[in-house]
Amino acid sequence: MGSSQAAARHTSGWALLAGCVAALGALTGYALASGNRRFVATGDSFPGWATSVAEVLGYFTATLSGAVVMGALAYIVTTARPDDSGLLDPKTFRVHCVIERVSLLWVGAAAAMIAIQAADDSGIAVSRLIGTATLGDAVGASEMARGWVAVTVFSGVVAVSLRLTVRWVWHAVLLIPSLIGVIAVPVTGNAGQGPNHDYATSSVIVFAVAVAVLTGMKVSAALAPPDEQLQRRVLLIETLSGAVALLYGAQLLWLMVVPTPLTGTDYGRLGIAAGLALALVWLGDLVTLLRSRSGHTAWSTGAAAVSALVGVAAVAAISAMAIQTAPALLAHRFTAWDVFLGYELPHPPTALRLLTVWRFDTLIGTAALVLAALYVAGVVRLRRRGDAWPPGRTASWVTGCLALLFVTGSGVRAYGSAMFSIHMVEHMALNMFVPVFLVLGAPVTLALRALPAAGAGRPPGPREWLVWLVHSPVTRFISHPVTAFVLFVGSLYAVYFTPIFDTLVRYHWGHEFMSVHFLITGYLFFWGIIGVDPGPRRLPFIGRLGVLFAVMPFHAFFGIALMTMTSTVGGSFYSDVHLPWLSSIIADQHMGGAIAWGSSELPILVVIIALVTQWAQQDRRDASRTDRHAAAAYDDDLDAYNAMLKELSRTRH
């Protein structure tokens, strides 16, 4: 049985390699057949056949290897049976060995693409660009080339880390740099340009991650098939990933093609091909998943390999699309608002417009709705089991999710992307208001109570993963009061008083990054102050109050500094946006400083009330425990003394 499985894995490996070679051949043929057509369409210079072919081959190689690494990490995290010390089991260790090598290919391909992309965008043969003083300028002028720099850095982190550890928790942590490496280039390509690029950028992040998870898990399942207990879990993840990829892919294709005919361009035809491939993979997973409910759980390594090959074909088609300008961008006459915002803001903000001008964030807004639904599902599960859950916690979590949805999808985000003052409203809400409500919801405690334990002989599940993460060295470090304090306060100054903000404010992915960053740092800080959830480290109440008061002067100085500065933060961007109804950028910045200074008081007051309430409740519990001891004529010190005398008497005999 073992030899037949090994032979099947060996055959699958060779089949996948042959499929990748075939995809490279097909992409080479497409690049040669299309010639300079895509360069003529944009009015760019043709860099030569070698550079043109190298771009599509390099893009595919780097994209596929990154997808395999990220998806395989997800496969390891969700299927591993680590031992007591956290080391991977033999089956997932085989996947680890594969991605350890693939990650090196990812680094090499991404590094090569820096120069290739810069040469392609400059209309110069890469052989002429390499080794010249203009290489740095060409890279700086190409957004996608700078994206490849980011991919090289984060894929390098993943590759080095995979060489240093075989523990489960670090594979879970490596999902973060691998995710950044997977999305760094897509957000700088077609999706980050032109009208509605805010929708497209958020959607392409979800799409790229879904395709990576789907493809990487397919390859991993073909090389190291899961046992019967894990087959349904793998199928469920693949099916969900496929559904998300199809949904977001369809939205992206519509944004990138309309108003041109779908079948009238190479871009549209490649999009149809990629969609059909993803649909085939998803339908196969869905049918297999439904069959598993009726007891048909046999896993076919050959079918898994075929499904993985179809996924590789989808990645090849997506890569061919990514190297050419989308038809919708070619058919549109750009304005400054298209370039910097993706939408128009013809009127100044009012309270009504902040409430009614909606541009739903397909990344963070969707995440807010999903988190609220999962929380409510956990509460319902507890109540059906007969367990109680405080309504106040549910109200806090739902309020936090709805606030997150509003801040990132309403006029607060729409105007906040163009005005510093409204941006500061968004920042303060995400950093100080929303995290307080989320922390008071105690999501970790709810998950630990609602999720079932794996049980003896069963593979670990979400409950076990959560326990491992909560007690991991990484969580102990980032939740340490000093670390949380430095991240909460330090990032405020690091972002706004350095050139970092000038870069982040220019792009929609930068706004998404700031939103996620400030939300996480706020959550970590308030988790240590008023968090109901258990944590690795927790200060006494007087210490928490001290940390809270220590934050206040830093926020006050930050607001005052913004109010008194004569230079503008992000001034180049706000000048380029050139809102006709905004009379003074520096006055708007001073208003943002006043908002930062004044709005920090209310959340701090709410936190102090919550902290004092928790302190009083703890004192009441301690007093009640002491009264019960006294009523029972129980003295801890006397009991301990008598126990010591009894032990001494026993040992003497």
XYZ file of C-alpha atoms in Angstrom:
653
model
C 0.000 0.000 0.000
C 2.810 2.401 0.923
C 4.762 1.667 -2.269
C 1.675 2.276 -4.433
C 1.043 5.605 -2.706
C 4.671 6.592 -3.188
C 4.451 5.658 -6.876
C 1.256 7.703 -7.234
C 2.923 10.717 -5.615
C 5.942 10.283 -7.866
C 3.718 10.147 -10.947
C 1.764 13.201 -9.795
C 4.984 15.118 -9.293
C 6.187 14.393 -12.814
C 2.754 15.215 -14.226
C 2.737 18.586 -12.459
C 6.243 19.343 -13.704
C 5.235 18.429 -17.257
C 2.150 20.632 -16.949
C 4.267 23.595 -15.832
C 6.640 23.076 -18.768
C 3.653 22.917 -21.130
C 2.289 26.148 -19.652
C 5.664 27.836 -20.178
C 5.643 26.650 -23.780
C 2.101 27.934 -24.346
C 2.968 31.324 -22.851
C 6.072 31.546 -25.027
C 3.942 30.846 -28.089
C 1.423 33.485 -27.031
C 4.145 36.110 -26.495
C 5.636 35.395 -29.921
C 2.251 35.321 -31.657
C 1.031 38.544 -30.072
C 4.291 40.278 -30.976
C 4.287 43.999 -30.258
C 0.488 44.277 -30.330
C 0.130 45.075 -26.636
C 2.859 47.731 -26.854
C 1.300 49.408 -29.877
C -2.059 49.571 -28.072
C -0.543 51.652 -25.273
C 1.855 53.638 -27.447
C 4.911 52.202 -25.693
C 8.173 51.189 -27.326
C 8.705 47.502 -28.067
C 11.593 46.242 -25.863
C 12.421 43.310 -28.129
C 11.352 39.714 -28.400
C 13.597 38.394 -25.638
C 12.351 40.890 -23.042
C 8.730 40.454 -24.109
C 8.920 36.671 -23.750
C 10.936 36.883 -20.521
C 8.267 39.071 -18.935
C 5.404 36.631 -19.387
C 7.527 33.602 -18.449
C 8.966 35.335 -15.398
C 5.563 36.594 -14.290
C 4.064 33.109 -14.549
C 6.986 31.422 -12.783
C 6.997 33.868 -9.885
C 3.199 33.919 -9.567
C 2.844 30.140 -9.657
C 5.702 29.504 -7.230
C 4.287 32.113 -4.833
C 0.839 30.527 -5.071
C 2.276 27.074 -4.402
C 4.204 28.332 -1.365
C 1.251 30.153 0.174
C -1.273 27.420 -0.587
C 1.091 24.744 0.706
C 1.594 26.708 3.922
C -2.193 26.780 4.301
C -2.243 23.025 3.612
C 0.370 22.383 6.301
C -1.353 24.597 8.864
C -4.765 22.975 8.346
C -3.722 19.321 7.984
C -0.647 18.897 10.189
C -0.626 16.634 13.233
C 2.297 18.161 15.149
C 3.789 16.395 18.148
C 3.850 17.813 21.661
C 6.807 20.056 20.819
C 5.073 21.423 17.722
C 7.128 19.574 15.097
C 5.391 18.623 11.843
C 4.311 15.063 11.129
C 6.025 13.118 8.289
C 3.285 13.759 5.701
C 3.221 17.542 6.051
C 7.004 17.534 6.383
C 7.114 16.231 2.799
C 5.121 19.282 1.719
C 7.483 21.463 3.735
C 10.458 20.032 1.840
C 8.750 20.776 -1.482
C 7.954 24.420 -0.704
C 11.396 24.882 0.804
C 12.720 24.409 -2.744
C 9.859 26.192 -4.497
C 10.386 29.246 -2.282
C 13.920 29.572 -3.691
C 12.431 29.577 -7.194
C 9.996 32.263 -6.050
C 12.835 34.469 -4.793
C 14.898 33.988 -7.949
C 12.022 34.629 -10.357
C 10.867 37.713 -8.436
C 14.397 39.134 -8.334
C 14.794 38.599 -12.081
C 11.435 40.247 -12.735
C 12.606 43.516 -11.159
C 14.925 44.254 -14.072
C 12.709 42.560 -16.678
C 9.626 44.551 -15.637
C 11.555 47.806 -15.496
C 12.973 47.171 -18.986
C 9.574 46.209 -20.391
C 7.891 49.313 -18.977
C 10.734 51.500 -20.266
C 10.657 49.994 -23.759
C 14.306 48.941 -23.508
C 15.804 45.475 -23.895
C 16.687 44.083 -20.484
C 20.192 43.240 -21.732
C 20.768 46.954 -22.392
C 19.335 48.058 -19.044
C 21.180 45.702 -16.687
C 24.481 47.066 -15.477
C 23.714 50.662 -16.388
C 23.140 53.614 -14.107
C 19.614 53.988 -15.440
C 18.425 50.677 -13.949
C 17.566 52.305 -10.628
C 15.667 55.100 -12.348
C 13.772 52.579 -14.496
C 12.794 50.571 -11.416
C 11.698 53.727 -9.619
C 9.532 54.752 -12.571
C 7.733 51.380 -12.768
C 5.140 50.606 -10.114
C 5.138 46.917 -10.998
C 8.942 46.746 -10.788
C 8.732 48.208 -7.285
C 6.089 45.595 -6.555
C 8.559 42.895 -7.592
C 11.076 44.378 -5.149
C 8.538 43.817 -2.370
C 7.904 40.265 -3.595
C 11.630 39.553 -3.544
C 11.969 40.799 0.023
C 8.999 38.909 1.473
C 9.623 35.715 -0.505
C 13.191 35.871 0.782
C 11.882 36.052 4.349
C 9.720 32.993 3.687
C 12.553 31.045 2.015
C 15.037 31.703 4.825
C 12.478 30.949 7.538
C 11.495 27.642 5.928
C 15.132 26.583 6.141
C 15.233 27.335 9.854
C 12.062 25.764 11.246
C 9.777 22.762 10.921
C 7.348 23.777 13.666
C 3.649 24.295 13.041
C 3.324 27.726 14.610
C 5.981 29.288 12.390
C 4.282 27.961 9.264
C 1.146 29.745 10.452
C 3.141 32.952 10.969
C 4.744 32.648 7.510
C 1.301 32.928 5.944
C 1.567 36.697 6.553
C 4.751 37.442 4.528
C 3.676 34.959 1.864
C 0.324 36.757 1.557
C 2.090 40.103 1.108
C 4.357 38.536 -1.507
C 1.369 37.160 -3.405
C -0.546 40.460 -3.555
C 2.343 42.947 -3.950
C 2.381 42.870 -7.764
C -1.360 42.478 -8.520
C -2.203 45.661 -6.572
C 0.299 47.627 -8.692
C -0.980 46.301 -12.025
C -4.237 46.916 -13.893
C -6.346 46.718 -10.741
C -4.547 49.686 -9.196
C -5.117 52.018 -12.128
C -7.907 54.183 -13.470
C -11.564 54.615 -12.532
C -12.955 52.406 -9.764
C -9.473 51.215 -8.850
C -10.506 51.289 -5.198
C -12.985 48.484 -5.894
C -10.520 46.666 -8.144
C -7.579 46.870 -5.724
C -9.553 45.494 -2.794
C -11.000 42.758 -4.989
C -7.685 41.723 -6.538
C -6.228 41.205 -3.055
C -8.975 38.717 -2.224
C -8.791 37.138 -5.686
C -5.005 36.648 -5.614
C -5.118 35.066 -2.160
C -8.017 32.769 -3.099
C -6.273 31.567 -6.286
C -3.021 31.021 -4.369
C -4.704 28.977 -1.634
C -6.642 26.940 -4.194
C -3.639 26.229 -6.430
C -1.174 25.575 -3.639
C -3.496 23.230 -1.774
C -4.220 21.359 -5.020
C -0.518 20.825 -5.643
C 0.073 19.813 -2.020
C -2.835 17.357 -2.061
C -1.471 15.767 -5.234
C 2.002 15.356 -3.741
C 0.936 14.406 -0.196
C -2.710 13.229 -0.204
C -4.523 13.823 3.104
C -5.727 10.875 5.130
C -9.432 10.033 5.244
C -10.049 12.139 8.339
C -8.751 15.259 6.602
C -10.085 14.825 3.071
C -13.338 16.639 3.722
C -11.525 19.536 5.406
C -9.221 19.975 2.412
C -12.143 19.777 -0.014
C -14.100 22.348 1.978
C -11.204 24.837 1.937
C -10.625 24.283 -1.774
C -14.320 24.679 -2.575
C -14.595 27.917 -0.604
C -11.407 29.261 -2.203
C -12.701 28.394 -5.661
C -16.034 30.091 -5.028
C -14.340 33.264 -3.775
C -11.925 33.256 -6.738
C -14.818 32.949 -9.205
C -16.895 35.660 -7.527
C -14.118 38.215 -7.227
C -12.600 37.227 -10.573
C -15.885 37.927 -12.351
C -16.066 41.350 -10.719
C -12.477 42.141 -11.727
C -13.042 41.005 -15.300
C -16.078 43.283 -15.570
C -14.143 46.254 -14.163
C -11.178 45.636 -16.461
C -13.057 44.976 -19.736
C -16.302 46.979 -19.849
C -17.210 48.873 -22.031
C -15.266 46.886 -24.666
C -16.678 43.506 -25.851
C -15.579 40.605 -23.672
C -14.430 38.477 -26.589
C -13.043 41.342 -28.646
C -9.571 41.448 -27.067
C -6.869 39.009 -25.981
C -7.412 40.213 -22.416
C -11.089 39.294 -22.445
C -10.509 35.918 -24.106
C -7.787 35.048 -21.601
C -10.150 36.086 -18.795
C -12.795 33.706 -20.112
C -10.214 30.904 -20.289
C -9.066 31.555 -16.717
C -12.676 31.669 -15.517
C -13.541 28.369 -17.217
C -10.488 26.696 -15.674
C -11.363 27.949 -12.193
C -15.002 26.925 -12.696
C -13.948 23.386 -13.655
C -11.785 23.100 -10.551
C -14.551 24.459 -8.336
C -17.236 22.193 -9.798
C -14.997 19.152 -9.347
C -14.369 20.063 -5.709
C -18.053 20.756 -5.086
C -19.166 17.419 -6.551
C -16.533 15.530 -4.584
C -17.492 17.378 -1.407
C -21.181 16.561 -1.861
C -20.338 12.918 -2.570
C -18.302 12.768 0.626
C -21.448 13.508 2.616
C -22.926 10.237 1.440
C -19.877 8.250 2.485
C -17.834 8.409 -0.740
C -14.572 9.631 0.768
C -12.056 7.842 -1.440
C -9.293 10.219 -2.509
C -7.941 9.908 -6.028
C -4.366 11.127 -6.353
C -4.734 11.164 -10.128
C -7.848 13.336 -9.969
C -6.089 15.682 -7.565
C -3.159 15.988 -9.991
C -5.480 16.737 -12.908
C -7.293 19.357 -10.855
C -3.948 20.906 -9.908
C -2.956 21.026 -13.587
C -6.161 22.881 -14.449
C -5.326 25.336 -11.661
C -1.865 25.832 -13.172
C -3.534 26.575 -16.521
C -5.689 29.220 -14.817
C -2.577 30.856 -13.324
C -0.961 30.849 -16.791
C -3.962 32.654 -18.310
C -4.028 35.167 -15.452
C -0.299 35.822 -15.950
C -0.821 36.487 -19.664
C -3.570 38.976 -18.757
C -1.447 40.743 -16.146
C 1.344 41.721 -18.542
C -0.953 43.748 -20.795
C -3.049 46.838 -20.179
C -6.723 46.142 -19.525
C -9.108 47.210 -22.324
C -11.193 49.355 -19.988
C -8.127 51.456 -19.186
C -7.275 51.896 -22.862
C -10.815 53.058 -23.646
C -10.961 55.656 -20.865
C -9.730 59.237 -20.876
C -8.059 59.661 -17.503
C -8.575 62.544 -15.075
C -6.555 63.321 -11.963
C -9.351 61.882 -9.845
C -9.228 58.632 -11.841
C -5.513 58.339 -11.172
C -5.456 59.221 -7.485
C -8.928 58.266 -6.213
C -10.780 56.142 -8.783
C -13.959 58.192 -8.332
C -15.173 61.791 -8.316
C -15.792 64.097 -5.367
C -17.471 67.133 -6.912
C -18.981 68.392 -3.648
C -17.491 69.164 -0.220
C -18.205 66.778 2.675
C -21.269 67.269 4.816
C -22.743 65.091 7.521
C -25.283 63.766 5.024
C -22.653 62.966 2.387
C -20.451 61.200 4.925
C -23.439 58.978 5.664
C -24.697 58.416 2.128
C -21.661 58.399 -0.198
C -20.944 54.668 -0.125
C -18.118 52.791 -1.846
C -18.249 49.348 -0.260
C -14.821 47.974 0.601
C -14.799 44.476 -0.900
C -11.902 43.481 1.367
C -12.366 45.006 4.825
C -16.121 45.514 4.502
C -16.633 41.888 3.543
C -14.347 40.819 6.398
C -16.447 42.863 8.850
C -19.657 41.154 7.716
C -18.067 37.691 7.839
C -16.650 38.284 11.330
C -20.038 39.471 12.606
C -21.779 36.420 11.088
C -19.247 33.976 12.547
C -19.579 35.554 15.987
C -23.368 35.349 15.933
C -23.134 31.738 14.742
C -20.891 30.965 17.728
C -23.362 32.552 20.154
C -26.246 30.586 18.608
C -24.237 27.391 18.930
C -23.658 28.051 22.629
C -27.319 28.779 23.313
C -28.471 25.671 21.485
C -26.130 23.746 23.747
C -27.716 25.408 26.774
C -24.772 27.664 27.633
C -25.166 31.362 28.376
C -23.212 34.160 26.735
C -23.365 37.774 27.972
C -25.496 39.892 25.601
C -23.202 42.845 26.225
C -20.310 41.040 24.587
C -22.398 40.233 21.537
C -23.554 43.841 21.302
C -19.952 45.065 21.584
C -18.644 42.791 18.839
C -21.494 43.490 16.423
C -21.152 47.216 17.083
C -17.442 47.024 16.348
C -18.012 45.127 13.093
C -20.729 47.530 11.949
C -18.503 50.479 12.815
C -15.688 48.903 10.806
C -18.060 48.427 7.882
C -19.215 52.035 8.073
C -15.789 53.627 8.446
C -14.265 51.734 5.501
C -17.250 51.872 3.157
C -19.044 55.151 3.744
C -18.172 58.734 2.923
C -15.634 58.629 5.748
C -13.389 56.458 3.549
C -14.393 58.141 0.270
C -13.526 61.619 1.526
C -10.781 60.338 3.826
C -8.797 59.164 0.820
C -8.718 62.750 -0.493
C -8.694 64.932 2.662
C -6.324 64.688 5.604
C -8.911 65.865 8.131
C -11.437 63.164 7.206
C -8.610 60.637 6.978
C -7.799 61.421 10.598
C -11.423 60.713 11.534
C -11.045 57.333 9.840
C -7.709 56.708 11.539
C -8.944 57.499 15.045
C -12.037 55.335 14.547
C -9.996 52.352 13.363
C -7.261 52.763 15.957
C -9.206 53.735 19.085
C -12.978 53.244 18.701
C -13.479 50.022 16.750
C -10.802 47.975 18.607
C -12.370 48.796 21.988
C -15.696 47.261 20.972
C -14.022 44.268 19.332
C -11.884 43.567 22.402
C -14.903 43.785 24.722
C -16.603 41.165 22.539
C -14.099 38.518 23.763
C -13.951 36.616 20.435
C -11.217 34.207 21.558
C -13.191 33.133 24.611
C -16.285 32.615 22.475
C -14.348 30.580 19.918
C -12.781 28.365 22.586
C -16.224 27.659 24.038
C -18.091 27.244 20.743
C -15.567 25.261 18.691
C -15.521 21.520 19.387
C -12.338 19.876 20.623
C -10.698 17.496 18.178
C -10.846 14.510 20.506
C -8.466 11.604 20.945
C -7.119 10.186 17.695
C -8.585 13.006 15.622
C -6.518 15.611 13.752
C -6.331 19.018 15.439
C -8.904 21.548 14.300
C -9.646 25.273 14.605
C -9.900 25.137 18.405
C -6.452 23.583 18.731
C -4.977 26.007 16.192
C -6.345 28.929 18.189
C -4.897 27.596 21.451
C -1.479 27.122 19.846
C -1.514 30.633 18.400
C -2.606 32.276 21.658
C 0.234 30.577 23.535
C 2.831 30.889 20.762
C 6.071 32.889 21.194
C 4.895 35.318 18.527
C 1.698 36.136 20.397
C 3.592 36.422 23.680
C 5.905 38.950 22.053
C 3.376 41.146 20.237
C 0.938 41.100 23.185
C 3.628 42.088 25.677
C 2.606 45.428 27.204
C 5.837 47.101 26.083
C 5.535 45.797 22.513
C 1.860 46.712 22.261
C 2.605 50.188 23.647
C 5.461 50.798 21.197
C 3.385 49.596 18.226
C 0.362 51.652 19.268
C 2.275 54.890 19.826
C 5.373 54.444 17.671
C 3.545 53.563 14.476
C 1.561 56.783 14.794
C 4.714 58.874 14.504
C 6.482 56.509 12.092
C 3.672 56.665 9.546
C 2.796 60.361 9.600
C 6.148 62.025 10.312
C 8.207 60.073 7.759
C 7.931 59.616 3.960
C 5.935 56.423 4.604
C 2.654 58.341 4.588
C 3.510 60.031 1.282
C 3.721 56.563 -0.301
C 0.754 54.942 1.424
C -1.690 57.803 0.816
C -0.983 57.697 -2.927
C -2.396 54.193 -3.469
C -5.576 52.425 -2.457
C -3.558 49.443 -1.258
C -1.802 51.920 1.033
C -5.134 52.960 2.542
C -6.032 49.301 3.040
C -2.665 48.658 4.666
C -3.077 51.610 7.043
C -6.597 50.490 7.956
C -5.512 46.958 8.777
C -2.357 48.099 10.557
C -4.056 50.636 12.818
C -6.900 48.220 13.554
C -4.482 45.460 14.617
C -2.231 47.703 16.704
C -5.272 49.179 18.428
C -6.664 45.724 19.122
C -3.355 44.492 20.589
C -3.084 47.537 22.842
C -6.620 47.425 24.201
C -6.479 43.615 24.509
C -3.825 44.095 27.191
C -5.741 46.924 28.867
C -9.412 45.822 28.976
C -9.389 42.510 27.133
C -11.710 39.830 28.474
C -9.937 37.147 26.456
C -7.099 35.227 28.063
C -3.633 36.330 27.056
C -0.046 35.255 27.646
C 0.737 38.383 29.671
C -1.566 40.589 31.695
C -0.595 43.557 33.892
C -2.338 44.189 37.209
C -5.127 46.735 37.066
C -3.014 49.564 38.429
C -0.388 48.816 35.773
C -2.973 48.864 32.993
C -4.286 52.193 34.202
C -0.749 53.539 34.222
C -0.125 52.420 30.642
C -3.402 53.993 29.556
C -2.491 57.354 31.087
C 1.007 57.091 29.589
C -0.513 56.992 26.082
C -2.480 60.208 26.479
C 0.392 62.732 26.224
C 1.752 61.019 23.105
C -1.596 61.388 21.347
C -1.961 64.959 22.564
C 1.519 65.906 21.288
C 0.787 64.217 17.955
C -2.348 66.298 17.465
C -0.653 69.514 18.553
C 2.276 68.845 16.203
C -0.088 68.483 13.252
C -1.900 71.671 14.259
C 1.283 73.731 14.399
C 3.280 72.363 11.444
C 3.969 74.710 8.546
C 4.811 71.850 6.152
C 2.112 69.522 4.865
C 1.911 65.773 5.496
C 1.303 64.082 2.154
C 1.232 67.507 0.553
C 2.295 66.312 -2.897
C -0.620 63.878 -3.103
C -3.236 66.329 -1.838
C -1.980 68.959 -4.281
C -2.255 66.515 -7.188
C -5.817 65.557 -6.207
C -6.650 69.276 -6.259
C -10.133 69.289 -4.785
C -11.733 72.477 -6.174
C -13.736 73.172 -3.031
C -10.789 72.704 -0.600
C -9.315 76.174 -0.126
C -6.238 75.273 1.942
C -4.409 71.972 2.365
C -2.478 73.189 5.408
C -5.695 74.380 7.086
C -7.209 70.964 6.445
C -4.163 69.382 8.067
C -4.527 71.621 11.105
C -8.148 70.498 11.320
C -6.933 66.879 11.192
C -4.569 67.602 14.069
C -7.437 69.062 16.102
C -9.513 65.972 15.382
C -6.660 63.707 16.484
C -6.181 65.713 19.655
C -9.821 66.050 20.608
C -11.180 62.667 19.544
C -8.680 60.687 21.621
C -10.372 61.774 24.854
C -13.683 59.939 24.368
C -12.320 56.446 23.684
C -9.836 56.827 26.550
C -12.751 57.732 28.827
C -14.701 54.664 27.656
C -11.671 52.455 28.296
C -11.135 53.923 31.770
C -14.774 53.222 32.648
C -14.480 49.650 31.378
C -11.200 49.138 33.233
C -12.497 50.505 36.517
C -15.637 48.380 36.149
C -13.533 45.254 35.624
C -11.378 46.206 38.597
C -14.431 46.633 40.824
C -15.879 43.310 39.669
C -12.592 41.572 40.417
C -12.508 43.118 43.913
C -16.066 41.921 44.541
C -15.144 38.404 43.446
C -12.079 38.428 45.699
C -14.109 39.728 48.635
C -16.795 37.107 48.054
C -14.166 34.363 47.968
C -12.642 35.648 51.216
C -16.074 35.760 52.895
C -16.771 32.169 51.866
C -13.475 31.071 53.334
C -14.166 32.922 56.561
C -17.698 31.504 56.801
C -16.288 28.020 56.440
C -13.767 28.731 59.233
C -11.038 28.181 56.664
C -7.698 29.900 57.127
C -5.262 29.472 54.287
C -2.155 30.222 56.339
C -3.195 27.948 59.218
C -4.112 25.178 56.826
C -0.766 25.430 55.084
C 1.040 25.369 58.466
C -0.878 22.267 59.619
C -0.140 20.570 56.285
C 3.579 21.264 56.769
C 3.513 19.789 60.301
C 1.693 16.722 59.022
C 4.272 16.205 56.268
C 7.160 16.570 58.734
C 5.541 14.052 61.069
C 5.104 11.591 58.203
C 8.714 11.831 57.008
C 10.145 11.299 60.479
C 8.579 7.882 60.604
